[in-house]
CSV table of C-alpha atoms and ligand atoms in Angstrom, one decimal:
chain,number,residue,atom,x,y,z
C,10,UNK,CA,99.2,102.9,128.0
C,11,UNK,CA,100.9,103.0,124.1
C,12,UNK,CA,101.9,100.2,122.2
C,13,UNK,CA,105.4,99.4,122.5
C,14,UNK,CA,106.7,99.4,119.3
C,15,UNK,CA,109.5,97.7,118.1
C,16,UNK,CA,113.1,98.2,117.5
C,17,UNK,CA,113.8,98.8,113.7
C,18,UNK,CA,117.3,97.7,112.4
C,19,UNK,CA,118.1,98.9,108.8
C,20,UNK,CA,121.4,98.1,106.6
C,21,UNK,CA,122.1,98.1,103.2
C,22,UNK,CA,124.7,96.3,100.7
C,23,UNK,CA,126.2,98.5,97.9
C,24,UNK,CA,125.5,95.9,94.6
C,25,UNK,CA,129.1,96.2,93.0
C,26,UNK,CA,130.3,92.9,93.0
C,27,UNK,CA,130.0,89.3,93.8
C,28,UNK,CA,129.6,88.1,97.1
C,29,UNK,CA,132.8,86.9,98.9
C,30,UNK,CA,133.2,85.1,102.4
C,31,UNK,CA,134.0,88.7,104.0
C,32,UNK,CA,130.7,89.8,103.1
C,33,UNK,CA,129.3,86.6,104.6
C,34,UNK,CA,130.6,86.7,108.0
C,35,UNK,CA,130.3,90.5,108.1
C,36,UNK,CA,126.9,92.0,106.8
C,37,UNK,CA,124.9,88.6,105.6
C,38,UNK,CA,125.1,86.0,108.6
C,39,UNK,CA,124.7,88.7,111.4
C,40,UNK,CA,121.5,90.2,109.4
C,41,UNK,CA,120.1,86.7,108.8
C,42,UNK,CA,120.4,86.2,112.7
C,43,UNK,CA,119.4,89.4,113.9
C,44,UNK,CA,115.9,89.4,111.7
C,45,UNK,CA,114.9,86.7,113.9
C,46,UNK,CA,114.9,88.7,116.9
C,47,UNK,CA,111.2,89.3,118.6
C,48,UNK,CA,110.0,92.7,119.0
C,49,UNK,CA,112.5,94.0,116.0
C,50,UNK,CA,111.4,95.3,112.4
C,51,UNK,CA,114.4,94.6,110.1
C,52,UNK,CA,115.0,96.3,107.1
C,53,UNK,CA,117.1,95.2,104.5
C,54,UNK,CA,118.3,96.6,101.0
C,55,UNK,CA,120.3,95.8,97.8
C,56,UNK,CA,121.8,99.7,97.8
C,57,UNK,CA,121.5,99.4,93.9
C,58,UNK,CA,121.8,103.5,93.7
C,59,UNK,CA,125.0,103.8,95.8
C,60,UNK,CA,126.5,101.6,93.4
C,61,UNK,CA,126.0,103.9,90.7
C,62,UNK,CA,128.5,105.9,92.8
C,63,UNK,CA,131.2,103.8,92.3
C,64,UNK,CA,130.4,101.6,89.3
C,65,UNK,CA,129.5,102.4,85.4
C,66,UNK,CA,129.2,98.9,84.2
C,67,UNK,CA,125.5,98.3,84.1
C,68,UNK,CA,125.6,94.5,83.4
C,69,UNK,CA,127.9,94.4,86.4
C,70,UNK,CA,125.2,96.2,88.6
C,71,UNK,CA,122.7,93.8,87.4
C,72,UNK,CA,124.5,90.9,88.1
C,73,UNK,CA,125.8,92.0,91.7
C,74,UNK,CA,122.3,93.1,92.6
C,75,UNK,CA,121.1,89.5,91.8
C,76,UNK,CA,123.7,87.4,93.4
C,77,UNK,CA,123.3,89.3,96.9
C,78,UNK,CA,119.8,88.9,96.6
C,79,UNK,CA,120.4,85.3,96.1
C,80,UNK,CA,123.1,84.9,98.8
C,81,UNK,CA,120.8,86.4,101.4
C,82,UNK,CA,117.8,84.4,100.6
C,83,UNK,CA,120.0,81.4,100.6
C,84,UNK,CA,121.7,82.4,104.0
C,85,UNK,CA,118.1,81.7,105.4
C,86,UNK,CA,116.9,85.4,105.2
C,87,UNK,CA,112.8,84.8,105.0
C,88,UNK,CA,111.4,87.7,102.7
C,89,UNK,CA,108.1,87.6,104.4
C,90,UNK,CA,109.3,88.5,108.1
C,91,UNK,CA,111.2,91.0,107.0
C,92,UNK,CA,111.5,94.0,104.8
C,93,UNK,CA,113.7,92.9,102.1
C,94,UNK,CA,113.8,95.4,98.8
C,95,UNK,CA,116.3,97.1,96.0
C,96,UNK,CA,116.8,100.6,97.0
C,97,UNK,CA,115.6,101.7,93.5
C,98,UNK,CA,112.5,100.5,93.7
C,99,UNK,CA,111.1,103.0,96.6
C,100,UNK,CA,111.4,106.1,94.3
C,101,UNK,CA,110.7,107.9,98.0
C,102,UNK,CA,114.2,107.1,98.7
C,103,UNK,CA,115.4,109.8,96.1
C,104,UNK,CA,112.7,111.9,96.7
C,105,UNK,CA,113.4,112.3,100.5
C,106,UNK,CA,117.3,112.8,99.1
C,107,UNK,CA,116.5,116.2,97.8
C,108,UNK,CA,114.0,117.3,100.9
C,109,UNK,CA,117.4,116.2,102.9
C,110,UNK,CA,120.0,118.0,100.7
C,111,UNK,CA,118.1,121.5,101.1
C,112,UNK,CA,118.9,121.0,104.6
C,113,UNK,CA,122.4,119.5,104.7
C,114,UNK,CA,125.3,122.0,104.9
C,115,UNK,CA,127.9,121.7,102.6
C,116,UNK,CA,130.4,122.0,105.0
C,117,UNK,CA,129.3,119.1,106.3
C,118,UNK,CA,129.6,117.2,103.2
C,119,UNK,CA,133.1,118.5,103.2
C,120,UNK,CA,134.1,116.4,106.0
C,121,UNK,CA,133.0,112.8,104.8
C,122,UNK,CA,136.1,110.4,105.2
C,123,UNK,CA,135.4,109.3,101.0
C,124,UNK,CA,135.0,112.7,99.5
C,125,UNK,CA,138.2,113.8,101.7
C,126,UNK,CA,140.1,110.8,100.7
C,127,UNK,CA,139.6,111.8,97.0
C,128,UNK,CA,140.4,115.2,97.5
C,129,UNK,CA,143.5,113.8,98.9
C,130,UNK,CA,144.6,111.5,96.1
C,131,UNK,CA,144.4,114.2,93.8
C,132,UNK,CA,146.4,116.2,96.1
C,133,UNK,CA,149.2,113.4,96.4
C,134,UNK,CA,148.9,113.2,92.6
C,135,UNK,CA,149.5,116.8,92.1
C,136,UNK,CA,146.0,116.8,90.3
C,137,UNK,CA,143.4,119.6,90.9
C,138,UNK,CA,141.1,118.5,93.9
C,139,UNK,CA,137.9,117.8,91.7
C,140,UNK,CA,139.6,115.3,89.7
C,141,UNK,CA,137.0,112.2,88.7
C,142,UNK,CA,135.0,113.5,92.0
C,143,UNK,CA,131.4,113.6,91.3
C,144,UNK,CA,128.6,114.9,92.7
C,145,UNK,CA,127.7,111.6,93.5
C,146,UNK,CA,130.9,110.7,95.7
C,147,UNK,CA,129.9,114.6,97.6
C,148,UNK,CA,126.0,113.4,98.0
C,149,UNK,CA,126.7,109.8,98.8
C,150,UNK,CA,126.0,110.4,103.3
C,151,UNK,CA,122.8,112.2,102.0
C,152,UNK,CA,121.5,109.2,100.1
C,153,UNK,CA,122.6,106.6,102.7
C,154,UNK,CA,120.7,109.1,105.2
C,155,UNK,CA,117.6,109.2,103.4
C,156,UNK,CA,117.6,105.0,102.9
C,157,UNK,CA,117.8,104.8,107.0
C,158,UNK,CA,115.4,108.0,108.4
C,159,UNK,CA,113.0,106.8,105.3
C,160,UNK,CA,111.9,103.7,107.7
C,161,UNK,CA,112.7,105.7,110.8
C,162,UNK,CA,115.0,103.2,111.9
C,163,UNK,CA,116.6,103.2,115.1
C,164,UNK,CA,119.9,100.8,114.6
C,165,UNK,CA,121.7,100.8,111.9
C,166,UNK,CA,124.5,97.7,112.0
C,167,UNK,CA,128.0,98.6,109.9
C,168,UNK,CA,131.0,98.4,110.2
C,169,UNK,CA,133.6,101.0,111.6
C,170,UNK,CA,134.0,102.6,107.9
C,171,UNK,CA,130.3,104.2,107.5
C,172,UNK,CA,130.4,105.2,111.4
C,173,UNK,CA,130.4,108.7,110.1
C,174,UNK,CA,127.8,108.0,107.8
C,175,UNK,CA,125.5,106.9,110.4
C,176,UNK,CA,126.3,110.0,112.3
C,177,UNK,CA,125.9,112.6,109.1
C,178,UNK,CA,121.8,111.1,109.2
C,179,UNK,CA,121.6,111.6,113.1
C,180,UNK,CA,122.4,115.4,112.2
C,181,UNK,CA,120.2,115.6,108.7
C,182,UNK,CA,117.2,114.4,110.6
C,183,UNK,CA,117.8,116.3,113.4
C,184,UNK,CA,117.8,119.8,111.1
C,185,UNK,CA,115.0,118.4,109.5
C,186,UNK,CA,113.0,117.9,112.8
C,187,UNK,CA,114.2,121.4,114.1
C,188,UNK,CA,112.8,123.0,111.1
C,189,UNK,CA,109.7,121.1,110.4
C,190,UNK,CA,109.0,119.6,113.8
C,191,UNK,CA,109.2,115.9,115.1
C,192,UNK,CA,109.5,113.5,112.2
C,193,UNK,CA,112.2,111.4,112.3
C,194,UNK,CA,114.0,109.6,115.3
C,195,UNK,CA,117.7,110.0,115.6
C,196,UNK,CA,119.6,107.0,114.1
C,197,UNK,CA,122.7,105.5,115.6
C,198,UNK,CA,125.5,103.1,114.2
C,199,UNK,CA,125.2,99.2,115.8
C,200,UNK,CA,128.8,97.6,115.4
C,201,UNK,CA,129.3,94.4,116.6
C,202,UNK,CA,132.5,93.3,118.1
C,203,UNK,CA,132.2,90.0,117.8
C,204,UNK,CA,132.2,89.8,113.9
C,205,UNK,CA,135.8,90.3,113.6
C,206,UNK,CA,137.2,92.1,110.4
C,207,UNK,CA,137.6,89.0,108.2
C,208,UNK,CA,141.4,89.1,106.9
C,209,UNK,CA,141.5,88.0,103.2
C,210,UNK,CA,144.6,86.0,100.8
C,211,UNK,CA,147.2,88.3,102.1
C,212,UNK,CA,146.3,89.4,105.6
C,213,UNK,CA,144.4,93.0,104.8
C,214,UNK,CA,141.3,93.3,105.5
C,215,UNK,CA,139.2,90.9,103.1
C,216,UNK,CA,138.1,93.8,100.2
C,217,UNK,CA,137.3,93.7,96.5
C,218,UNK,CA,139.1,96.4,96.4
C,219,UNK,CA,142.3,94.6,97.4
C,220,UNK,CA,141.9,91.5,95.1
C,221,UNK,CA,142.6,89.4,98.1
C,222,UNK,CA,138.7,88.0,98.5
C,223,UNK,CA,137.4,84.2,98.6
C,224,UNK,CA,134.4,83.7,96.1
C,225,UNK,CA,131.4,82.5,98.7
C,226,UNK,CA,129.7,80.1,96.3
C,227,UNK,CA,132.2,79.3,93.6
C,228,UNK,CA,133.0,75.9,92.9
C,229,UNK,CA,134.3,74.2,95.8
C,230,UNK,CA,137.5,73.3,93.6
C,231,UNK,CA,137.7,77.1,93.1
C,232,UNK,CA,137.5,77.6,96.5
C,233,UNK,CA,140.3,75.2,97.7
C,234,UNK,CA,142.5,76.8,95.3
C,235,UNK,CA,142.1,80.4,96.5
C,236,UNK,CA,142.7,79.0,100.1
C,237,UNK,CA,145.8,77.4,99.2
C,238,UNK,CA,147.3,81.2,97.9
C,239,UNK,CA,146.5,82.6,101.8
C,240,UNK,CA,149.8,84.1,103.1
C,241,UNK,CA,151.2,82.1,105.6
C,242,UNK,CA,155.0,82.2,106.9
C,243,UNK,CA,157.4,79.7,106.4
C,244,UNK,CA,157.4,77.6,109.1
C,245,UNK,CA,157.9,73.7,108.3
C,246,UNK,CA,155.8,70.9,109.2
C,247,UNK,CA,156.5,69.9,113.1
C,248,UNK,CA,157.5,73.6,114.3
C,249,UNK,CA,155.0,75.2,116.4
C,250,UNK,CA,152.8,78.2,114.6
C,251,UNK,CA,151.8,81.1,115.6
C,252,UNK,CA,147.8,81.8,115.9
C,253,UNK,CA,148.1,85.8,116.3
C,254,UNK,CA,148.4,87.5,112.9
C,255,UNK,CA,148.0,84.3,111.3
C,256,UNK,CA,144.9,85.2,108.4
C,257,UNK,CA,143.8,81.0,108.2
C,258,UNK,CA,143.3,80.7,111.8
C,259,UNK,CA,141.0,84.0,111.6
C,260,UNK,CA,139.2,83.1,109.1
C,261,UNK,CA,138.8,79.7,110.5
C,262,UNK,CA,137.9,81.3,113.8
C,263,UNK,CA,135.0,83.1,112.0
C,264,UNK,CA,132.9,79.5,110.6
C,265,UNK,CA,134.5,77.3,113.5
C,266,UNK,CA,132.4,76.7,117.3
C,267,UNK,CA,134.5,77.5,120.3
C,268,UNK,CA,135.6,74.0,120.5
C,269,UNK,CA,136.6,73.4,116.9
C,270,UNK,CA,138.9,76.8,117.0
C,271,UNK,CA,140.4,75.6,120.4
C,272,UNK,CA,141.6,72.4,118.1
C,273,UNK,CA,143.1,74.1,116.1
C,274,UNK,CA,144.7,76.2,118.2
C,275,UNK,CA,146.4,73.1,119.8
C,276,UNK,CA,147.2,72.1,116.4
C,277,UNK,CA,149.1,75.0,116.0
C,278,UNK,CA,151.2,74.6,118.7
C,279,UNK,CA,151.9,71.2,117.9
C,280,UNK,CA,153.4,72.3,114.5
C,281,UNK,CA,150.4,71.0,112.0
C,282,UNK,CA,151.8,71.3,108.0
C,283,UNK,CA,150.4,74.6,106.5
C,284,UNK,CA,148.7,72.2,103.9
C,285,UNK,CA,147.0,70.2,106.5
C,286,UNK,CA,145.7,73.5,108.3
C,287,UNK,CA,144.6,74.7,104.6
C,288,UNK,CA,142.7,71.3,104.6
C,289,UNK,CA,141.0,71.4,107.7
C,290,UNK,CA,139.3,75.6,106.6
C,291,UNK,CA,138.0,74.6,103.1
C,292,UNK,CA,136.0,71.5,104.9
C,293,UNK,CA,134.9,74.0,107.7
C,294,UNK,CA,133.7,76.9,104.7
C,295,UNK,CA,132.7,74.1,102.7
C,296,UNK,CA,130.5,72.6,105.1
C,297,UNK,CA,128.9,75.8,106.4
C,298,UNK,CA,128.2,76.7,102.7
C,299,UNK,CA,127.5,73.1,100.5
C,300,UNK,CA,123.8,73.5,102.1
C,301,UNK,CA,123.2,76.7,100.8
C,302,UNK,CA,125.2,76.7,97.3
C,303,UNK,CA,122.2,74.4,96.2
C,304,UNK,CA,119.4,77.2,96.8
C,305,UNK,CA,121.9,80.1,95.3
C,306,UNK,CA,122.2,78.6,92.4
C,307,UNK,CA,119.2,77.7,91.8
C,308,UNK,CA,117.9,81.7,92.8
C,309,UNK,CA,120.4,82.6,89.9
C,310,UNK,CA,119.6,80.0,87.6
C,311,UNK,CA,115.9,82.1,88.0
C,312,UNK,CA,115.8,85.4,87.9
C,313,UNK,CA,112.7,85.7,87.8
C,314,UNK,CA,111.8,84.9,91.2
C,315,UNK,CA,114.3,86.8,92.6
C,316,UNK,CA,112.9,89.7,90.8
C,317,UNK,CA,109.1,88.8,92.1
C,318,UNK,CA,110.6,88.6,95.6
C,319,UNK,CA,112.3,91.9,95.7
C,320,UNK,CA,109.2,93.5,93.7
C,321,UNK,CA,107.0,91.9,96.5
C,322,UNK,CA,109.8,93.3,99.2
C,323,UNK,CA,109.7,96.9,98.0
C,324,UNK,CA,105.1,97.0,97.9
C,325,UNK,CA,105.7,96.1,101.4
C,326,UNK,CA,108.5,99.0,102.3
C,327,UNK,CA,106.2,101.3,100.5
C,328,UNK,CA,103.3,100.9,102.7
C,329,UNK,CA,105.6,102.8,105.3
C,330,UNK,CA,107.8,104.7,102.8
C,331,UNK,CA,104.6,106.3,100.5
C,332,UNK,CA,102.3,107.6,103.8
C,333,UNK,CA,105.3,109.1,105.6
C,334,UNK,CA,106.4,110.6,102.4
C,335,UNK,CA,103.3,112.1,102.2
C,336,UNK,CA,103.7,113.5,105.5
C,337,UNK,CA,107.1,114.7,105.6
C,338,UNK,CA,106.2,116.7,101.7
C,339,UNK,CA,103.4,118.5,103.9
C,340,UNK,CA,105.8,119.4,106.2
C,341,UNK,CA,107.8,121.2,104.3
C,342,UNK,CA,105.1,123.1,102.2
C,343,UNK,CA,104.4,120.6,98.9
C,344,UNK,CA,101.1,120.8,99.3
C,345,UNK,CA,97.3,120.0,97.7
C,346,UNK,CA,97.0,123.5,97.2
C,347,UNK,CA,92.7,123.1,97.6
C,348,UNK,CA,93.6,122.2,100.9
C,349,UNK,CA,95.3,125.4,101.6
C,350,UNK,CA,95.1,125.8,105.0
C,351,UNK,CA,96.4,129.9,104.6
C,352,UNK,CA,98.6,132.0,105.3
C,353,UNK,CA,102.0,130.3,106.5
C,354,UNK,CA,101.3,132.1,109.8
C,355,UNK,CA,98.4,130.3,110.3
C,356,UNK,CA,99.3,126.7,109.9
C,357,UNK,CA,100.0,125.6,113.7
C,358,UNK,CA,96.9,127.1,114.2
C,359,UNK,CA,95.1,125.0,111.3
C,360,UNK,CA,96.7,122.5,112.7
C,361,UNK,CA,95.6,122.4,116.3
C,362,UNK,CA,91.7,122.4,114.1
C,363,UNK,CA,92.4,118.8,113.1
C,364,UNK,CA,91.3,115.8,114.7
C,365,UNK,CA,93.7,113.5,116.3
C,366,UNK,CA,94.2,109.7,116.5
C,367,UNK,CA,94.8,108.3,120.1
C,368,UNK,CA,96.3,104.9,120.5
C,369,UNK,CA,96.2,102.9,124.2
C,370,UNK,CA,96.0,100.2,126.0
C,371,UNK,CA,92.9,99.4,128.5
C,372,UNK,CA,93.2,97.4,131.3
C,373,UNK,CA,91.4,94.3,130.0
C,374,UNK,CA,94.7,94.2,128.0
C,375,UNK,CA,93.2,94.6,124.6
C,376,UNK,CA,94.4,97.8,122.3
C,377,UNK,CA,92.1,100.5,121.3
C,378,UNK,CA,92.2,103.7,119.4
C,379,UNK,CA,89.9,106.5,118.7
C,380,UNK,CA,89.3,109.9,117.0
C,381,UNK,CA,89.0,112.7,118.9
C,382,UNK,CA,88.0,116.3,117.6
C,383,UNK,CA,90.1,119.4,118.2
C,384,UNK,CA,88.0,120.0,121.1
C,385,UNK,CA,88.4,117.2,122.5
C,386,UNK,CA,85.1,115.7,121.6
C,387,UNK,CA,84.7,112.0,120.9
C,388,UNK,CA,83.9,111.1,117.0
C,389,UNK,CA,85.0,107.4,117.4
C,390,UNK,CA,86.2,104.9,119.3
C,391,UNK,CA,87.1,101.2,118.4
C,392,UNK,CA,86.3,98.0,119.8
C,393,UNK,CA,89.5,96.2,121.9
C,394,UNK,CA,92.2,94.2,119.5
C,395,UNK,CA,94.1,91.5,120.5
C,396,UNK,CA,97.0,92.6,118.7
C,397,UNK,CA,98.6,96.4,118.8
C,398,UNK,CA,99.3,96.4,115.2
C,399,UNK,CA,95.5,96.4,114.2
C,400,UNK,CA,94.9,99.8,115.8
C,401,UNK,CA,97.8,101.1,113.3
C,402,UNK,CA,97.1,99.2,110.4
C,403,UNK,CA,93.2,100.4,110.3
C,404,UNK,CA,94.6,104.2,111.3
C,405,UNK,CA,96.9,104.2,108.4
C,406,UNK,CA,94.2,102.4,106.2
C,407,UNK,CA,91.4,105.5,107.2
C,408,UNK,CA,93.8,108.5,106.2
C,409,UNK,CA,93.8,106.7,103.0
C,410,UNK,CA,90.7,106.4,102.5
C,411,UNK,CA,90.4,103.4,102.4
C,412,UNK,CA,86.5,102.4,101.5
C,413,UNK,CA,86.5,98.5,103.6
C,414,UNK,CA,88.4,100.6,106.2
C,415,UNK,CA,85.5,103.6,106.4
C,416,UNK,CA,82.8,100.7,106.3
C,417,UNK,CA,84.5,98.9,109.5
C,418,UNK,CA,84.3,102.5,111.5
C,419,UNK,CA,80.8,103.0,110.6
C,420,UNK,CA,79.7,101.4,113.9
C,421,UNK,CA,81.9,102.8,115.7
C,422,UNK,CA,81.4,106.3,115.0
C,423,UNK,CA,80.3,108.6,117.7
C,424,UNK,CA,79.1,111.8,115.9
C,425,UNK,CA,77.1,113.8,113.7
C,426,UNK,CA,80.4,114.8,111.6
C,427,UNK,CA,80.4,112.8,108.3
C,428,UNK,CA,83.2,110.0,108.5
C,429,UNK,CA,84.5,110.3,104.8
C,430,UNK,CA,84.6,113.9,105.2
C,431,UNK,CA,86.7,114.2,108.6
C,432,UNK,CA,88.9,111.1,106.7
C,433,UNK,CA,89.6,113.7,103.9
C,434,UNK,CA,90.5,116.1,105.7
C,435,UNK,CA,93.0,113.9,107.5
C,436,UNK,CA,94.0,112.5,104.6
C,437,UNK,CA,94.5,116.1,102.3
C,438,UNK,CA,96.7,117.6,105.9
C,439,UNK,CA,99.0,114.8,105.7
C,440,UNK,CA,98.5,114.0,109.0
B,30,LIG,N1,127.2,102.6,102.2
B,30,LIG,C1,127.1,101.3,102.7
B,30,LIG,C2,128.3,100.5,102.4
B,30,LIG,O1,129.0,100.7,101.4
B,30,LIG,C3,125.9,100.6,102.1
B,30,LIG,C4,124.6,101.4,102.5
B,30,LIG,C5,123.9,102.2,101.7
B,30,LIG,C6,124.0,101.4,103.8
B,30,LIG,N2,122.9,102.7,102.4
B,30,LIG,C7,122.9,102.3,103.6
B,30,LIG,C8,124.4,100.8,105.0
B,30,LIG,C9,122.1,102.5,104.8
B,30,LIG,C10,123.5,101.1,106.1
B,30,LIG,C11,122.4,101.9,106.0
B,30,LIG,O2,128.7,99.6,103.2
């Protein structure tokens, strides 16, 4: 029996600009939630590279990165159960980019919704198509593919804008796979219907890009003021309101419990003052966020320890990101040339020479591994583990090389082979 392994969810926040209660109640409350799911791995990135895409105002870049990084450790995101890390810090992400590129079709490229939409300004503009588009805006789906197959991650949560983004990956690591064999498992978009669009000021769709956002942890005077400009029609105090369109209830609906939004629902009908429905959001945000504003600006106050936390957070992605790397440059024929293995004819062949690691489960419940030889000949075989991570952890440790990793196999090994030598050769085939 194999270990079942978990379920990995991967998403990533483009580091443009300061967080605002849109970005709350869509990308950093359902994350914060979701990492606390058993039997899920949960990766989660400041996409500090995409915003180079769209943004060329370093001290802006800085300062997003940091205040996302802030206002998801403050949300209650815990650094050590999950992957948390700044995209630019796993230099595998770029490097898997290229690997990915040489197998993207243009054509494809063509189609994404962004790169259209430019060409399409310029059209409506009567400007030539490449106007301000850069190579950047065209390659944008390849680097937001290589950030999610990088961790082979399964889910990927969004919303309805990068759907196509999620589905340009599935087809990038399916070419991949069909040309260098099984690497990557197919990715697919995770969109959750119950985290409404959040309106913003004027009823659109709560953007930066439409100036209509609400700060998440500016003052709370700041706060009540940009609540008091949301759009609201002009309905006097003691006339019944309408709840559907209405921006304030919606937003209210997003912080408020079932009972709370039923309230105010009654309220409406009953013809509560605009001002007094005003009130009643800012003390729902306020009270959802007061606990956390502490913590955020303290993180910000201290840049230092967000820095060490997201330094930490990208060590730990790269003990998945630098082996599979590895792997996946083998694959493709960037390779330790004194392990040449021959002719490219040959290399299934020299393949099918290597030992292989088997992972199962015994009936006395415990999880084992061992090393068998091309011929199916036993060289080692471990002692039961409580836990089916162990099997993996010393597996990835041994094709490393690693010396406390070699000693632990020594009694376990089964064969007159020398262990460092059949761990070399593991090691040198990417395996
Ligand atoms: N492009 C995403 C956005 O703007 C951010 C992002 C970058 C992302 N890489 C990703 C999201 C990978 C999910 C997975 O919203």
């Amino acid at each position: 029996m194999s270990t079942p392994s978990p379920v990995r969810f991967l998403t990533g926040i483009t580091t443009t600009g300061t967080p605002h209660l849109g970005n709350y109640v869509g990308a950093i409350r359902p994350t914060v939630q979701a990492s606390r799911r058993a039997g899920t791995e949960n990766f989660y990135f400041l996409a500090d590279y995409h915003a180079l895409i769209k943004c060329d105002e370093p001290a802006r870049i800085q300062r997003s990165t940091l205040e996302i990084a802030a206002c998801w450790i403050a949300s209650g995101l815990d650094p050590d159960k999950v992957f948390f890390y700044r995209q630019s810090d796993v230099p595998e992400i770029p490097e898997l980019t290229w690997l990915l590129t040489c197998v993207t079709g243009k054509g494809l490229l063509n189609r994404a919704h962004a790169y259209k939409a430019a060409l399409d300004r310029n059209a409506a503009a009567g400007a030539d198509p490449d106007t301000d588009v850069t190579a950047g805006l065209f390659m944008y789906p390849v680097l937001m593919a290589a950030d999610i197959i990088m961790f082979n991650a399964h889910k990927v949560p969004v919303g309805r804008d990068q759907v196509q983004h999620i589905e340009m990956a599935r087809d990038m690591a399916a070419s991949f796979n069909h040309l260098y064999g099984e690497h990557f498992a197919l990715p697919e978009a995770v969109i959750d219907e119950s985290v409404a669009l959040l309106p913003g000021l004027d009823g659109r769709k709560m953007s930066k890009s439409y100036d209509n956002t609400i700060a998440l942890f500016a003052p709370p005077a700041q706060i009540r003021k940009q609540i008091a400009g949301i759009v609201t029609d002009s309905r006097a105090p003691g006339e019944p309101k309408e709840t559907e369109g209405s921006a304030l209830f919606q937003i209210y609906q997003a912080f408020a419990s079932d009972e709370e939004t039923a309230a105010l629902r009654k309220a409406y009908a009953e013809g509560i003052a605009w001002g007094d429905a005003k009130q009643l959001l800012f003390e729902r945000i306020d009270r959802e966020i007061t606990p956390m504003r502490e913590r955020y600006q303290a993180l910000v106050a201290n840049p230092a320890e967000v820095e060490a936390i997201l330094r930490t957070g990208a060590e730990k992605a790269r003990t998945r990101a630098t082996p599979f790397m590895a792997e996946l440059r083998h694959a493709v024929g960037l390779r330790n040339l004194a392990a040449q293995a021959g002719p490219a004819a040959k290399d299934k062949a020299a393949k099918a020479t290597l030992p292989v690691f088997k992972q199962y489960r015994e009936a006395d419940g415990k999880f084992y591994f061992k090393l068998l030889d091309a011929d199916g000949s036993l060289l080692l075989q471990s002692e039961g583990f409580d836990s089916g991570r162990e099997p993996g952890q010393i597996i990835a440790m041994l094709k490393k090389q690693d010396p406390d990793a070699l000693a632990r196999i020594a009694a376990w090994w089964r064969s007159d082979r020398d262990a460092a030598s059949v761990m070399k050769l593991l090691a040198e085939a990417g395996n």
